Coordinates of C-alpha atoms in Angstrom, one line a residue:
X51 CA 48.0 39.4 196.2
X52 CA 48.0 38.8 192.4
X53 CA 50.8 37.2 190.4
X54 CA 52.1 40.5 189.2
X55 CA 52.3 42.0 192.7
X56 CA 54.3 39.0 193.7
X57 CA 56.8 39.3 190.8
X58 CA 56.9 43.1 190.7
X59 CA 60.5 43.5 191.8
X60 CA 61.7 41.2 189.1
X61 CA 59.1 42.2 186.4
X62 CA 61.6 44.2 184.3
X63 CA 64.2 41.5 184.5
X64 CA 61.7 39.0 183.2
X65 CA 59.9 41.1 180.6
X66 CA 61.8 44.3 179.7
X67 CA 63.9 43.0 176.8
X68 CA 60.9 41.2 175.3
X69 CA 58.7 44.3 175.6
X70 CA 61.3 46.6 174.1
X71 CA 61.7 44.2 171.1
X72 CA 57.9 44.4 170.5
X73 CA 57.8 48.1 170.9
X74 CA 60.6 48.5 168.3
X75 CA 58.5 46.5 165.8
X76 CA 55.4 48.6 166.6
X77 CA 57.2 51.9 166.2
X78 CA 58.2 50.9 162.6
X79 CA 54.5 51.1 161.7
X80 CA 53.0 53.4 164.3
X81 CA 53.7 56.9 165.7
X82 CA 52.4 59.2 168.3
X83 CA 52.7 62.9 168.1
X84 CA 53.4 65.1 171.1
X85 CA 49.8 66.3 171.2
X86 CA 48.3 62.8 171.3
X87 CA 46.8 61.4 174.4
X88 CA 47.8 57.8 174.9
X89 CA 46.4 55.2 177.3
X90 CA 48.4 52.0 178.0
X91 CA 46.1 49.2 179.4
X92 CA 48.0 46.7 181.4
X93 CA 51.0 49.0 181.6
X94 CA 53.0 47.0 184.2
X95 CA 56.1 49.1 185.2
X96 CA 55.6 51.6 182.3
X97 CA 58.0 50.0 179.8
X98 CA 55.4 50.4 177.0
X99 CA 53.9 53.6 178.3
X100 CA 57.2 55.5 178.4
X101 CA 58.2 54.3 174.9
X102 CA 56.0 57.0 173.4
X103 CA 56.6 60.8 173.5
X104 CA 53.2 62.2 174.1
X105 CA 50.6 62.8 176.9
X106 CA 50.5 59.4 178.6
X107 CA 48.4 57.5 181.1
X108 CA 49.1 53.9 182.2
X109 CA 46.6 51.6 184.0
X110 CA 47.3 48.3 185.6
X111 CA 45.5 46.2 188.3
X112 CA 48.8 45.5 190.1
X113 CA 49.4 48.1 192.8
X114 CA 53.1 47.1 193.1
X115 CA 53.8 47.5 189.4
X116 CA 52.1 50.9 189.4
X117 CA 54.3 52.0 192.3
X118 CA 57.4 51.0 190.3
X119 CA 56.1 52.9 187.2
X120 CA 55.4 56.0 189.3
X121 CA 58.9 55.9 190.8
X122 CA 60.6 55.5 187.4
X123 CA 58.5 58.3 185.9
X124 CA 59.3 60.6 188.8
X125 CA 63.1 60.3 188.1
X126 CA 62.7 61.7 184.6
X127 CA 62.6 65.5 184.6
X128 CA 59.4 66.9 183.2
X129 CA 57.7 63.5 183.0
X130 CA 54.0 64.0 183.4
X131 CA 52.9 60.4 182.8
X132 CA 49.9 59.5 185.0
X133 CA 49.7 56.0 186.4
X134 CA 46.4 54.5 187.8
X135 CA 45.6 51.3 189.5
X136 CA 42.6 49.8 187.8
X137 CA 41.2 47.1 185.5
X138 CA 40.7 46.9 181.7
X139 CA 37.1 45.9 182.3
X140 CA 36.2 49.1 184.1
X141 CA 38.4 51.9 182.7
X142 CA 37.8 55.1 184.8
X143 CA 37.8 57.5 181.8
X144 CA 35.2 59.2 179.6
X145 CA 34.2 58.0 176.2
X146 CA 36.7 58.7 173.4
X147 CA 39.2 60.5 175.8
X148 CA 42.3 59.0 174.2
X149 CA 43.7 59.4 170.7
X150 CA 45.6 56.1 171.1
X151 CA 45.0 53.1 173.2
X152 CA 47.7 50.4 173.5
X153 CA 47.7 47.1 175.3
X154 CA 50.9 45.2 175.0
X155 CA 50.8 41.5 176.0
X156 CA 48.1 42.0 178.6
X157 CA 44.8 41.1 176.9
X158 CA 45.1 37.3 177.7
X159 CA 45.3 38.3 181.4
X160 CA 42.0 40.3 181.4
X161 CA 39.4 38.7 183.7
X162 CA 36.7 39.3 181.0
X163 CA 38.4 39.7 177.6
X164 CA 35.4 40.9 175.7
X165 CA 34.5 43.5 178.4
X166 CA 38.1 44.7 178.5
X167 CA 38.3 45.1 174.7
X168 CA 34.9 46.9 174.6
X169 CA 36.2 49.3 177.3
X170 CA 39.4 49.9 175.3
X171 CA 37.2 50.8 172.2
X172 CA 35.0 53.0 174.3
X173 CA 37.8 55.2 175.7
X174 CA 39.7 55.3 172.5
X175 CA 39.2 57.4 169.4
X176 CA 40.6 55.7 166.4
X177 CA 44.1 54.3 166.9
X178 CA 44.7 51.1 168.8
X179 CA 47.7 48.7 169.2
X180 CA 46.7 45.4 170.7
X181 CA 49.0 42.5 171.3
X182 CA 48.6 39.1 172.9
X183 CA 50.6 36.0 173.5
X184 CA 50.2 33.6 170.5
X185 CA 50.7 30.6 172.9
X186 CA 47.7 31.7 175.1
X187 CA 44.9 29.2 175.2
X188 CA 42.6 32.2 174.6
X189 CA 44.4 33.4 171.5
X190 CA 41.7 32.3 169.0
X191 CA 39.0 34.0 171.1
X192 CA 41.1 37.2 171.4
X193 CA 41.8 37.4 167.7
X194 CA 38.1 36.9 166.8
X195 CA 37.0 39.6 169.3
X196 CA 39.6 42.1 168.1
X197 CA 38.5 41.5 164.5
X198 CA 34.8 41.9 165.4
X199 CA 35.2 45.0 167.5
X200 CA 38.0 46.9 165.6
X201 CA 39.1 47.5 162.0
X202 CA 42.4 45.7 161.8
X203 CA 44.7 47.7 159.6
X204 CA 47.8 45.5 160.0
X205 CA 48.6 42.2 161.7
X206 CA 52.3 41.5 162.6
X207 CA 53.4 38.0 163.6
X208 CA 56.1 38.7 166.2
X209 CA 58.1 35.9 167.9
X210 CA 55.8 35.5 170.9
X211 CA 53.0 37.9 170.2
X212 CA 50.4 38.7 167.6
X213 CA 50.5 42.5 167.1
X214 CA 47.4 44.1 165.7
X215 CA 47.3 47.8 164.6
X216 CA 43.6 48.8 164.5
X217 CA 41.3 51.7 164.0

């Protein structure tokens, strides 16, 4: 059982307020239209996935977090968000199948950061929102990889995260 499966029941208590704060900052600079297809990599309980009003898919390796996300989505009338158990390093989607790919404070947890970022780029078209913990020991490597794989349009220094809006 992974760490996030173990803390699944208290995940939102631990992270919801922090995630919503980041999402409010992101939404000042970034919008999704109803027709956009969005993928949320490392979606957890769907906090970041559900923040956007479009055609959404969330993926996370934690079965327990995905179960919670599905239950929450099912309570919202007309919600068609799809949640999938899976890893960033092997996204089960066709090339360029999403208009937008986001990954909110998950990249530092990827087993293989470069492979995960390459997969994000592969399944996305041209809009990406990538955030990671600034205090992560991997932050320098993550920043370098993002800058080498994506065109960084804007970098925002949030309290705990670096937020990169990319194409």
